[in-house]
Amino acid sequence: AQSVAQPEDQVNVAEGNPLTVKCTYSVSGNPYLFWYVQYPNRGLQFLLKYITGDNLVKGSYGFEAEFNKSQTSFHLKKPSALVSDSALYFCAVKTGANNLFFGTGTRLTVIP
Amino acid sequence: DVKVTQSSRYLVKRTGEKVFLECVQDMDHENMFWYRQDPGLGLRLIYFSYDVKMKEKGDIPEGYSVSREKKERFSLILESASTNQTSMYLCASSLIEVRGNQPQHFGDGTRLSIL
């Protein structure tokens, strides 16, 4: 079965510092991986996806994610964190033809 | 931009009531989904639909049913609400999957409290 794990419930980073939000996956076959962000009292917004090709995927709001097949990881990164990046981040993997399996989420807090 | 609209942001109901949560999308998407979101558990799929009048069970369908009479509308029904169904409910839609790479677009959620 397809699954993802987000090992950190909470990540704190100082404004201007690089940030990383971790995700590992377990799939059979080729992985289709996604990152979503959720701001307070809102639904999830799509950030980026990995389907195939370059291991470094660029997405919205300056975020990028690095796909590492040997480590089965898909970590979300940003070179310089903003206070407005504070939110809940979800990693997800495609399961079946249409569905996504979501991780439990990581709360990112950027400290001014 | 895709817009997914959930009819209520907050809803309070009583145990045993039949509860309807409505979701409408405006982009002619074939797929629609209902999730519930609980702290520490992430999002869990309740039901999804890939066409009008079609539905498939997700991971936690017990106590729920769905209806999709029109392409743009997907309703979640709690047949007899119970306190353990207090949660945030999220609706999503997406285009039909060709290569499995279509992102899902989410509504802002309905926070449902069952008293």
mmCIF file of C-alpha atoms in Angstrom:
data_model
loop_
_atom_site.group_PDB
_atom_site.id
_atom_site.type_symbol
_atom_site.label_atom_id
_atom_site.label_comp_id
_atom_site.label_asym_id
_atom_site.label_seq_id
_atom_site.Cartn_x
_atom_site.Cartn_y
_atom_site.Cartn_z
ATOM 1 C CA ALA A 1 0.000 0.000 0.000
ATOM 2 C CA GLN A 2 1.075 3.558 -0.690
ATOM 3 C CA SER A 3 1.821 5.760 2.291
ATOM 4 C CA VAL A 4 3.735 8.836 3.395
ATOM 5 C CA ALA A 5 5.230 9.819 6.711
ATOM 6 C CA GLN A 6 5.992 13.250 8.061
ATOM 7 C CA PRO A 7 8.316 12.607 10.990
ATOM 8 C CA GLU A 8 8.054 16.088 12.517
ATOM 9 C CA ASP A 9 4.817 17.459 13.943
ATOM 10 C CA GLN A 10 6.356 20.898 14.375
ATOM 11 C CA VAL A 11 9.211 22.785 12.729
ATOM 12 C CA ASN A 12 10.427 26.162 13.943
ATOM 13 C CA VAL A 13 12.748 28.333 11.900
ATOM 14 C CA ALA A 14 13.929 31.916 12.121
ATOM 15 C CA GLU A 15 12.844 34.349 9.441
ATOM 16 C CA GLY A 16 15.404 34.503 6.637
ATOM 17 C CA ASN A 17 16.841 31.069 7.391
ATOM 18 C CA PRO A 18 16.389 28.099 5.067
ATOM 19 C CA LEU A 19 13.588 25.722 5.937
ATOM 20 C CA THR A 20 13.053 22.018 5.358
ATOM 21 C CA VAL A 21 9.900 20.026 5.984
ATOM 22 C CA LYS A 22 10.502 16.295 5.746
ATOM 23 C CA CYS A 23 8.499 13.605 4.010
ATOM 24 C CA THR A 24 9.266 9.956 3.332
ATOM 25 C CA TYR A 25 7.172 7.674 1.202
ATOM 26 C CA SER A 26 6.444 4.037 0.585
ATOM 27 C CA VAL A 27 5.042 3.057 -2.789
ATOM 28 C CA SER A 28 5.018 0.210 -5.231
ATOM 29 C CA GLY A 29 5.963 1.405 -8.671
ATOM 30 C CA ASN A 30 6.646 4.989 -9.646
ATOM 31 C CA PRO A 31 5.709 7.541 -7.011
ATOM 32 C CA TYR A 32 3.515 10.536 -7.687
ATOM 33 C CA LEU A 33 4.164 12.942 -4.810
ATOM 34 C CA PHE A 34 2.569 16.221 -3.808
ATOM 35 C CA TRP A 35 2.931 19.013 -1.264
ATOM 36 C CA TYR A 36 0.004 21.069 -0.017
ATOM 37 C CA VAL A 37 -0.183 23.978 2.421
ATOM 38 C CA GLN A 38 -3.038 24.901 4.729
ATOM 39 C CA TYR A 39 -3.365 28.368 6.214
ATOM 40 C CA PRO A 40 -5.570 28.896 9.290
ATOM 41 C CA ASN A 41 -9.285 28.339 8.641
ATOM 42 C CA ARG A 42 -8.678 27.530 4.993
ATOM 43 C CA GLY A 43 -8.617 24.457 2.791
ATOM 44 C CA LEU A 44 -5.459 22.964 1.343
ATOM 45 C CA GLN A 45 -3.606 24.703 -1.459
ATOM 46 C CA PHE A 46 -1.483 22.813 -3.966
ATOM 47 C CA LEU A 47 2.231 23.767 -3.837
ATOM 48 C CA LEU A 48 4.047 21.363 -6.135
ATOM 49 C CA LYS A 49 4.224 17.824 -7.455
ATOM 50 C CA TYR A 50 6.739 15.239 -8.585
ATOM 51 C CA ILE A 51 5.729 12.920 -11.407
ATOM 52 C CA THR A 52 8.929 12.175 -13.270
ATOM 53 C CA GLY A 53 12.038 13.939 -14.526
ATOM 54 C CA ASP A 54 14.194 16.358 -12.536
ATOM 55 C CA ASN A 55 14.644 15.483 -8.896
ATOM 56 C CA LEU A 56 14.323 19.144 -7.879
ATOM 57 C CA VAL A 57 10.784 20.373 -8.344
ATOM 58 C CA LYS A 58 9.908 24.058 -8.120
ATOM 59 C CA GLY A 59 6.504 25.198 -6.933
ATOM 60 C CA SER A 60 4.497 28.140 -5.688
ATOM 61 C CA TYR A 61 5.657 30.874 -3.271
ATOM 62 C CA GLY A 62 9.354 30.047 -3.750
ATOM 63 C CA PHE A 63 9.074 26.497 -2.444
ATOM 64 C CA GLU A 64 10.866 23.557 -3.966
ATOM 65 C CA ALA A 65 11.096 19.866 -3.156
ATOM 66 C CA GLU A 66 13.842 17.352 -3.669
ATOM 67 C CA PHE A 67 12.944 13.834 -4.721
ATOM 68 C CA ASN A 68 15.436 11.226 -3.534
ATOM 69 C CA LYS A 69 14.671 7.732 -4.749
ATOM 70 C CA SER A 70 17.369 5.940 -2.751
ATOM 71 C CA GLN A 71 16.189 7.515 0.500
ATOM 72 C CA THR A 72 12.494 7.424 -0.513
ATOM 73 C CA SER A 73 12.178 11.051 0.518
ATOM 74 C CA PHE A 74 10.498 14.145 -0.854
ATOM 75 C CA HIS A 75 11.513 17.010 1.426
ATOM 76 C CA LEU A 76 10.034 20.473 1.004
ATOM 77 C CA LYS A 77 12.510 23.352 1.061
ATOM 78 C CA LYS A 78 12.764 27.092 0.827
ATOM 79 C CA PRO A 79 16.023 29.072 0.843
ATOM 80 C CA SER A 80 14.735 31.948 2.984
ATOM 81 C CA ALA A 81 11.704 31.594 5.238
ATOM 82 C CA LEU A 82 9.066 34.291 5.621
ATOM 83 C CA VAL A 83 6.759 34.806 8.589
ATOM 84 C CA SER A 84 3.867 34.375 6.137
ATOM 85 C CA ASP A 85 5.076 30.824 5.416
ATOM 86 C CA SER A 86 3.819 29.788 8.854
ATOM 87 C CA ALA A 87 1.158 27.166 8.145
ATOM 88 C CA LEU A 88 0.390 23.455 8.159
ATOM 89 C CA TYR A 89 2.112 21.475 5.417
ATOM 90 C CA PHE A 90 0.972 18.133 4.054
ATOM 91 C CA CYS A 91 2.829 15.638 1.927
ATOM 92 C CA ALA A 92 0.713 13.264 -0.173
ATOM 93 C CA VAL A 93 1.214 10.279 -2.452
ATOM 94 C CA LYS A 94 -1.016 9.105 -5.254
ATOM 95 C CA THR A 95 -2.857 5.863 -4.511
ATOM 96 C CA GLY A 96 -4.878 4.092 -7.150
ATOM 97 C CA ALA A 97 -6.152 5.998 -10.135
ATOM 98 C CA ASN A 98 -7.606 9.030 -8.442
ATOM 99 C CA ASN A 99 -6.843 9.215 -4.761
ATOM 100 C CA LEU A 100 -4.250 10.794 -2.540
ATOM 101 C CA PHE A 101 -2.959 9.477 0.769
ATOM 102 C CA PHE A 102 -1.951 12.344 3.029
ATOM 103 C CA GLY A 103 0.637 12.493 5.761
ATOM 104 C CA THR A 104 -0.334 13.736 9.202
ATOM 105 C CA GLY A 105 0.991 17.226 8.564
ATOM 106 C CA THR A 106 3.839 19.399 9.857
ATOM 107 C CA ARG A 107 3.189 22.736 11.471
ATOM 108 C CA LEU A 108 5.784 25.276 10.367
ATOM 109 C CA THR A 109 6.347 28.333 12.498
ATOM 110 C CA VAL A 110 8.624 31.075 11.209
ATOM 111 C CA ILE A 111 9.885 33.231 14.035
ATOM 112 C CA PRO A 112 10.413 36.945 13.294
ATOM 113 C CA ASP B 1 -8.911 29.703 -10.865
ATOM 114 C CA VAL B 2 -10.815 26.682 -9.675
ATOM 115 C CA LYS B 3 -13.355 27.452 -7.021
ATOM 116 C CA VAL B 4 -14.661 24.787 -4.668
ATOM 117 C CA THR B 5 -17.397 26.118 -2.434
ATOM 118 C CA GLN B 6 -18.635 24.433 0.715
ATOM 119 C CA SER B 7 -22.021 25.664 1.809
ATOM 120 C CA SER B 8 -21.224 26.197 5.500
ATOM 121 C CA ARG B 9 -18.034 27.189 7.298
ATOM 122 C CA TYR B 10 -19.389 26.238 10.718
ATOM 123 C CA LEU B 11 -22.228 23.905 11.608
ATOM 124 C CA VAL B 12 -23.605 22.711 14.928
ATOM 125 C CA LYS B 13 -25.947 19.737 15.025
ATOM 126 C CA ARG B 14 -27.317 17.325 17.599
ATOM 127 C CA THR B 15 -26.687 13.620 18.040
ATOM 128 C CA GLY B 16 -28.994 11.557 15.866
ATOM 129 C CA GLU B 17 -29.736 14.288 13.348
ATOM 130 C CA LYS B 18 -29.328 13.714 9.632
ATOM 131 C CA VAL B 19 -26.716 16.184 8.401
ATOM 132 C CA PHE B 20 -26.038 17.341 4.852
ATOM 133 C CA LEU B 21 -22.762 18.960 3.797
ATOM 134 C CA GLU B 22 -22.792 20.479 0.329
ATOM 135 C CA CYS B 23 -19.934 21.110 -2.064
ATOM 136 C CA VAL B 24 -19.973 22.774 -5.479
ATOM 137 C CA GLN B 25 -17.121 23.186 -7.953
ATOM 138 C CA ASP B 26 -17.125 25.453 -10.971
ATOM 139 C CA MET B 27 -14.475 23.890 -13.233
ATOM 140 C CA ASP B 28 -16.274 20.925 -14.716
ATOM 141 C CA HIS B 29 -14.046 18.483 -12.826
ATOM 142 C CA GLU B 30 -14.923 14.830 -13.083
ATOM 143 C CA ASN B 31 -13.541 13.799 -9.685
ATOM 144 C CA MET B 32 -14.832 14.979 -6.347
ATOM 145 C CA PHE B 33 -13.758 13.951 -2.850
ATOM 146 C CA TRP B 34 -14.800 14.249 0.774
ATOM 147 C CA TYR B 35 -12.194 14.149 3.549
ATOM 148 C CA ARG B 36 -12.247 14.670 7.255
ATOM 149 C CA GLN B 37 -9.337 16.325 8.988
ATOM 150 C CA ASP B 38 -8.483 15.611 12.602
ATOM 151 C CA PRO B 39 -5.422 16.772 14.572
ATOM 152 C CA GLY B 40 -2.606 14.250 14.403
ATOM 153 C CA LEU B 41 -4.408 12.148 11.809
ATOM 154 C CA GLY B 42 -4.101 14.346 8.745
ATOM 155 C CA LEU B 43 -6.729 13.990 6.056
ATOM 156 C CA ARG B 44 -8.655 10.766 5.662
ATOM 157 C CA LEU B 45 -10.744 10.004 2.602
ATOM 158 C CA ILE B 46 -14.420 9.288 3.279
ATOM 159 C CA TYR B 47 -15.850 8.922 -0.233
ATOM 160 C CA PHE B 48 -15.038 9.991 -3.751
ATOM 161 C CA SER B 49 -16.862 10.171 -7.040
ATOM 162 C CA TYR B 50 -15.452 10.073 -10.552
ATOM 163 C CA ASP B 51 -18.700 10.728 -12.388
ATOM 164 C CA VAL B 52 -22.324 11.653 -11.877
ATOM 165 C CA LYS B 53 -24.165 9.034 -9.833
ATOM 166 C CA MET B 54 -20.903 7.132 -9.289
ATOM 167 C CA LYS B 55 -19.315 6.790 -5.857
ATOM 168 C CA GLU B 56 -16.537 4.838 -4.254
ATOM 169 C CA LYS B 57 -15.768 4.255 -0.588
ATOM 170 C CA GLY B 58 -12.625 5.741 0.800
ATOM 171 C CA ASP B 59 -10.781 4.741 3.938
ATOM 172 C CA ILE B 60 -13.438 5.675 6.518
ATOM 173 C CA PRO B 61 -16.926 5.491 4.953
ATOM 174 C CA GLU B 62 -18.772 4.130 7.982
ATOM 175 C CA GLY B 63 -21.568 6.390 9.137
ATOM 176 C CA TYR B 64 -21.503 8.455 5.937
ATOM 177 C CA SER B 65 -23.101 8.390 2.524
ATOM 178 C CA VAL B 66 -22.788 10.639 -0.510
ATOM 179 C CA SER B 67 -24.828 11.871 -3.424
ATOM 180 C CA ARG B 68 -23.756 13.172 -6.799
ATOM 181 C CA GLU B 69 -26.769 13.978 -8.935
ATOM 182 C CA LYS B 70 -25.019 16.717 -10.923
ATOM 183 C CA LYS B 71 -21.415 16.952 -12.035
ATOM 184 C CA GLU B 72 -20.705 20.131 -10.096
ATOM 185 C CA ARG B 73 -22.251 19.086 -6.782
ATOM 186 C CA PHE B 74 -21.154 16.454 -4.290
ATOM 187 C CA SER B 75 -23.021 16.046 -1.011
ATOM 188 C CA LEU B 76 -21.859 14.287 2.134
ATOM 189 C CA ILE B 77 -24.580 12.883 4.368
ATOM 190 C CA LEU B 78 -24.268 11.867 7.989
ATOM 191 C CA GLU B 79 -27.185 9.483 8.360
ATOM 192 C CA SER B 80 -27.403 9.750 12.153
ATOM 193 C CA ALA B 81 -24.821 12.138 13.531
ATOM 194 C CA SER B 82 -22.686 11.044 16.447
ATOM 195 C CA THR B 83 -20.228 12.979 18.604
ATOM 196 C CA ASN B 84 -17.253 11.153 17.069
ATOM 197 C CA GLN B 85 -18.125 12.778 13.764
ATOM 198 C CA THR B 86 -17.206 16.185 15.125
ATOM 199 C CA SER B 87 -14.454 17.246 12.748
ATOM 200 C CA MET B 88 -13.339 19.494 9.911
ATOM 201 C CA TYR B 89 -14.730 18.278 6.600
ATOM 202 C CA LEU B 90 -12.973 19.162 3.364
ATOM 203 C CA CYS B 91 -14.290 18.793 -0.154
ATOM 204 C CA ALA B 92 -11.962 18.622 -3.165
ATOM 205 C CA SER B 93 -12.193 18.224 -6.912
ATOM 206 C CA SER B 94 -9.820 17.347 -9.730
ATOM 207 C CA LEU B 95 -9.710 16.576 -13.410
ATOM 208 C CA ILE B 96 -9.843 12.962 -14.459
ATOM 209 C CA GLU B 97 -6.527 11.254 -13.967
ATOM 210 C CA VAL B 98 -4.624 10.548 -17.155
ATOM 211 C CA ARG B 99 -1.113 10.126 -15.796
ATOM 212 C CA GLY B 100 -1.971 10.469 -12.151
ATOM 213 C CA ASN B 101 -0.673 13.996 -11.989
ATOM 214 C CA GLN B 102 -3.745 16.153 -11.513
ATOM 215 C CA PRO B 103 -3.729 18.115 -8.247
ATOM 216 C CA GLN B 104 -6.818 18.295 -6.119
ATOM 217 C CA HIS B 105 -8.432 21.660 -5.423
ATOM 218 C CA PHE B 106 -9.951 22.153 -1.985
ATOM 219 C CA GLY B 107 -12.768 24.120 -0.466
ATOM 220 C CA ASP B 108 -12.253 26.054 2.769
ATOM 221 C CA GLY B 109 -13.836 23.344 4.879
ATOM 222 C CA THR B 110 -16.827 22.935 7.145
ATOM 223 C CA ARG B 111 -16.162 22.699 10.851
ATOM 224 C CA LEU B 112 -18.912 20.434 12.143
ATOM 225 C CA SER B 113 -19.721 20.042 15.820
ATOM 226 C CA ILE B 114 -22.084 17.327 16.996
ATOM 227 C CA LEU B 115 -23.495 17.947 20.463
#
